mmCIF file of C-alpha atoms in Angstrom:
data_model
loop_
_atom_site.group_PDB
_atom_site.id
_atom_site.type_symbol
_atom_site.label_atom_id
_atom_site.label_comp_id
_atom_site.label_asym_id
_atom_site.label_seq_id
_atom_site.Cartn_x
_atom_site.Cartn_y
_atom_site.Cartn_z
ATOM 1 C CA MET G 12 105.348 162.863 114.933
ATOM 2 C CA ASN G 13 103.944 163.568 111.869
ATOM 3 C CA SER G 14 100.238 162.552 111.644
ATOM 4 C CA SER G 15 100.600 161.317 107.995
ATOM 5 C CA THR G 16 102.893 158.502 109.443
ATOM 6 C CA THR G 17 101.039 157.340 112.544
ATOM 7 C CA ALA G 18 99.450 154.031 112.091
ATOM 8 C CA THR G 19 95.759 153.840 112.708
ATOM 9 C CA LYS G 20 93.587 151.299 113.608
ATOM 10 C CA PRO G 21 90.924 150.394 111.082
ATOM 11 C CA SER G 22 87.685 151.406 112.197
ATOM 12 C CA LYS G 23 85.151 148.986 112.723
ATOM 13 C CA PRO G 24 81.955 149.076 110.508
ATOM 14 C CA ALA G 25 78.793 150.874 112.625
ATOM 15 C CA LYS G 26 76.749 148.187 114.287
ATOM 16 C CA LEU G 27 73.351 148.281 112.075
ATOM 17 C CA THR G 28 70.347 149.222 114.406
ATOM 18 C CA THR G 29 67.287 146.592 114.331
ATOM 19 C CA LYS G 30 65.505 148.654 111.455
ATOM 20 C CA GLN G 31 68.485 148.629 109.285
ATOM 21 C CA GLN G 32 69.067 144.713 109.842
ATOM 22 C CA ILE G 33 65.308 144.243 109.034
ATOM 23 C CA ILE G 34 65.657 146.442 105.936
ATOM 24 C CA GLY G 35 68.247 144.269 104.905
ATOM 25 C CA LEU G 36 66.517 141.028 105.378
ATOM 26 C CA VAL G 37 63.917 142.302 103.539
ATOM 27 C CA GLY G 38 66.196 143.290 100.570
ATOM 28 C CA TRP G 39 68.044 139.713 100.474
ATOM 29 C CA ILE G 40 64.478 138.244 100.576
ATOM 30 C CA LEU G 41 63.043 140.259 97.543
ATOM 31 C CA LEU G 42 66.433 139.698 95.864
ATOM 32 C CA SER G 43 66.177 136.086 96.189
ATOM 33 C CA PHE G 44 62.112 135.624 95.535
ATOM 34 C CA ALA G 45 62.934 138.183 92.114
ATOM 35 C CA ALA G 46 65.489 135.599 90.959
ATOM 36 C CA SER G 47 62.653 132.675 91.908
ATOM 37 C CA ALA G 48 60.224 134.888 90.236
ATOM 38 C CA ALA G 49 62.216 135.121 86.943
ATOM 39 C CA GLY G 50 62.732 131.848 86.719
ATOM 40 C CA ALA G 51 59.551 130.792 87.516
ATOM 41 C CA ILE G 52 57.814 132.843 84.469
ATOM 42 C CA ALA G 53 59.588 130.222 82.234
ATOM 43 C CA SER G 54 58.020 127.430 83.834
ATOM 44 C CA ILE G 55 54.433 128.398 83.731
ATOM 45 C CA GLN G 56 53.810 125.308 81.615
ATOM 46 C CA ALA G 57 56.171 122.874 83.564
ATOM 47 C CA LYS G 58 53.631 121.040 85.095
ATOM 48 C CA SER G 59 52.152 119.389 81.525
ATOM 49 C CA PHE G 60 55.636 120.024 80.251
ATOM 50 C CA TYR G 61 57.095 117.642 82.960
ATOM 51 C CA GLY G 62 54.483 115.498 83.240
ATOM 52 C CA LYS G 63 54.817 114.482 79.455
ATOM 53 C CA LEU G 64 58.351 113.646 79.848
ATOM 54 C CA THR G 65 59.779 109.991 80.003
ATOM 55 C CA GLN G 66 61.175 110.370 83.843
ATOM 56 C CA PRO G 67 63.405 108.181 85.927
ATOM 57 C CA GLU G 68 61.703 106.008 88.321
ATOM 58 C CA TRP G 69 63.455 107.736 90.992
ATOM 59 C CA ALA G 70 61.842 111.171 89.735
ATOM 60 C CA PRO G 71 59.902 113.311 92.278
ATOM 61 C CA PRO G 72 56.164 114.246 91.337
ATOM 62 C CA GLY G 73 55.976 117.406 89.886
ATOM 63 C CA TRP G 74 54.449 119.252 92.886
ATOM 64 C CA VAL G 75 57.611 118.686 95.158
ATOM 65 C CA PHE G 76 59.446 121.107 93.180
ATOM 66 C CA GLY G 77 57.392 124.460 94.135
ATOM 67 C CA PRO G 78 57.737 124.364 98.036
ATOM 68 C CA VAL G 79 61.516 122.815 97.873
ATOM 69 C CA TRP G 80 62.454 125.848 96.030
ATOM 70 C CA SER G 81 60.409 128.291 98.144
ATOM 71 C CA ALA G 82 62.338 127.081 101.161
ATOM 72 C CA LEU G 83 65.926 126.767 99.609
ATOM 73 C CA PHE G 84 65.109 130.538 98.396
ATOM 74 C CA LEU G 85 64.338 131.707 101.807
ATOM 75 C CA MET G 86 67.592 129.831 103.363
ATOM 76 C CA MET G 87 69.429 131.696 100.337
ATOM 77 C CA ALA G 88 68.019 135.278 101.535
ATOM 78 C CA ILE G 89 68.986 134.521 105.183
ATOM 79 C CA ALA G 90 72.317 133.404 104.444
ATOM 80 C CA ALA G 91 73.348 136.467 102.047
ATOM 81 C CA TRP G 92 71.473 138.477 105.035
ATOM 82 C CA LEU G 93 74.000 137.103 107.693
ATOM 83 C CA VAL G 94 77.152 137.474 105.423
ATOM 84 C CA TRP G 95 75.807 141.035 104.844
ATOM 85 C CA ARG G 96 74.895 141.985 108.049
ATOM 86 C CA ASP G 97 78.427 141.264 109.140
ATOM 87 C CA GLY G 98 80.095 144.438 108.024
ATOM 88 C CA GLY G 99 77.896 145.258 104.588
ATOM 89 C CA PHE G 100 78.723 145.042 100.937
ATOM 90 C CA ASN G 101 82.068 146.422 101.104
ATOM 91 C CA LYS G 102 83.129 144.300 103.588
ATOM 92 C CA HIS G 103 82.051 140.946 101.647
ATOM 93 C CA ARG G 104 82.014 142.290 98.441
ATOM 94 C CA GLY G 105 83.520 138.957 96.886
ATOM 95 C CA ALA G 106 81.090 136.529 98.828
ATOM 96 C CA LEU G 107 77.836 138.594 98.208
ATOM 97 C CA THR G 108 78.606 139.296 94.537
ATOM 98 C CA LEU G 109 79.344 135.385 93.903
ATOM 99 C CA PHE G 110 75.782 134.962 95.639
ATOM 100 C CA ILE G 111 74.224 137.787 93.215
ATOM 101 C CA LEU G 112 75.809 136.114 90.019
ATOM 102 C CA GLN G 113 75.103 132.098 90.967
ATOM 103 C CA LEU G 114 71.455 133.677 90.493
ATOM 104 C CA ILE G 115 71.776 134.193 86.911
ATOM 105 C CA PRO G 116 72.453 130.171 86.149
ATOM 106 C CA ASN G 117 69.772 129.503 88.468
ATOM 107 C CA ILE G 118 67.423 131.736 86.892
ATOM 108 C CA LEU G 119 68.642 130.323 83.206
ATOM 109 C CA TRP G 120 68.054 126.773 83.807
ATOM 110 C CA SER G 121 64.360 127.150 83.620
ATOM 111 C CA TRP G 122 64.433 128.886 80.579
ATOM 112 C CA LEU G 123 67.000 126.773 79.212
ATOM 113 C CA PHE G 124 64.840 123.774 80.522
ATOM 114 C CA PHE G 125 61.220 124.579 80.449
ATOM 115 C CA ALA G 126 61.232 127.426 77.850
ATOM 116 C CA TRP G 127 63.339 126.538 75.091
ATOM 117 C CA ASN G 128 63.601 122.589 75.693
ATOM 118 C CA ARG G 129 67.389 122.651 75.716
ATOM 119 C CA GLY G 130 68.013 119.593 77.859
ATOM 120 C CA GLY G 131 71.816 119.663 77.280
ATOM 121 C CA MET G 132 72.115 123.356 77.651
ATOM 122 C CA ALA G 133 70.533 122.907 80.739
ATOM 123 C CA PHE G 134 72.690 120.395 82.017
ATOM 124 C CA ALA G 135 75.958 122.557 81.365
ATOM 125 C CA ASP G 136 74.013 125.622 82.934
ATOM 126 C CA ILE G 137 73.164 123.276 85.906
ATOM 127 C CA LEU G 138 76.995 122.325 86.358
ATOM 128 C CA LEU G 139 77.989 125.845 86.200
ATOM 129 C CA LEU G 140 75.545 126.506 88.895
ATOM 130 C CA TRP G 141 76.745 123.651 90.995
ATOM 131 C CA VAL G 142 80.392 125.100 90.865
ATOM 132 C CA MET G 143 78.878 128.603 91.590
ATOM 133 C CA ILE G 144 76.774 127.304 94.653
ATOM 134 C CA ALA G 145 79.673 125.410 95.888
ATOM 135 C CA ALA G 146 82.315 128.321 95.820
ATOM 136 C CA THR G 147 79.573 130.609 97.503
ATOM 137 C CA VAL G 148 79.228 127.952 100.330
ATOM 138 C CA ILE G 149 82.821 127.995 101.161
ATOM 139 C CA SER G 150 83.006 132.107 100.923
ATOM 140 C CA PHE G 151 80.219 132.311 103.178
ATOM 141 C CA TRP G 152 81.298 129.492 105.366
ATOM 142 C CA ARG G 153 84.668 131.413 106.168
ATOM 143 C CA ILE G 154 82.278 134.798 107.302
ATOM 144 C CA ASN G 155 79.260 133.074 108.993
ATOM 145 C CA ARG G 156 79.191 129.118 109.375
ATOM 146 C CA ILE G 157 75.103 129.455 110.128
ATOM 147 C CA ALA G 158 75.580 131.488 106.530
ATOM 148 C CA GLY G 159 77.380 128.509 104.734
ATOM 149 C CA ALA G 160 75.560 125.541 106.251
ATOM 150 C CA LEU G 161 72.433 127.370 105.266
ATOM 151 C CA LEU G 162 73.630 126.962 101.452
ATOM 152 C CA ILE G 163 74.609 123.332 102.038
ATOM 153 C CA PRO G 164 70.725 122.252 101.020
ATOM 154 C CA TYR G 165 70.664 124.097 98.059
ATOM 155 C CA LEU G 166 73.670 122.836 97.004
ATOM 156 C CA LEU G 167 72.238 118.973 97.498
ATOM 157 C CA TRP G 168 69.018 119.775 95.952
ATOM 158 C CA VAL G 169 70.976 121.292 92.504
ATOM 159 C CA SER G 170 72.970 117.989 93.042
ATOM 160 C CA PHE G 171 70.207 115.994 92.760
ATOM 161 C CA ALA G 172 68.525 118.421 90.171
ATOM 162 C CA ALA G 173 71.728 117.817 87.655
ATOM 163 C CA PHE G 174 71.231 113.910 88.031
ATOM 164 C CA LEU G 175 67.537 114.375 87.493
ATOM 165 C CA ASN G 176 68.002 117.067 84.277
ATOM 166 C CA TYR G 177 70.812 114.472 82.849
ATOM 167 C CA SER G 178 68.315 111.303 83.224
ATOM 168 C CA VAL G 179 65.526 113.213 81.897
ATOM 169 C CA TRP G 180 67.456 114.614 79.097
ATOM 170 C CA GLN G 181 68.604 111.267 78.010
ATOM 171 C CA LEU G 182 65.413 109.784 78.347
ATOM 172 C CA ASN G 183 63.644 112.170 76.041
ATOM 173 C CA PRO G 184 65.910 113.024 72.980
ATOM 174 C CA GLN G 185 63.151 113.870 70.546
ATOM 175 C CA ILE G 186 61.991 116.625 73.128
ATOM 176 C CA LEU G 187 65.177 118.043 74.583
ATOM 177 C CA GLY G 188 67.412 117.562 72.128
#
């Protein structure tokens, strides 16, 4: 039998060492919090700006956003790490690329809303972000259910944030035109 016609089983990815897993986790945390920092730069004046806006009665106080987003970015990092450690970026290129790409509208939203005062564009951006998060939840869920579940609070928070964005934009057309 010719070796070129012999069927071979696909090789399993090598099991990651504890050190590799820790480095991977730190890498995903750094990536997630770098995205958080890039959005936070646009939000430096957010406290005073947000406080001046007319808000719906159900809007949370401004101090809620920092702790919520910190927890969400940590859960996002852990979710990406869980997917990554199951065969690496090559095995799950689509899901992990989608995760990385959804960070772009996440970052952009803060710039659109807080730095550039573009309420309508921020709303369009957050709708795109919601779709990308939903797609990421589905793709992660198919690989690792815990990873998918870790993104559900993110999807729920962005759902709430979209309603808040729309409401604040509508209540403040002179500022968020």
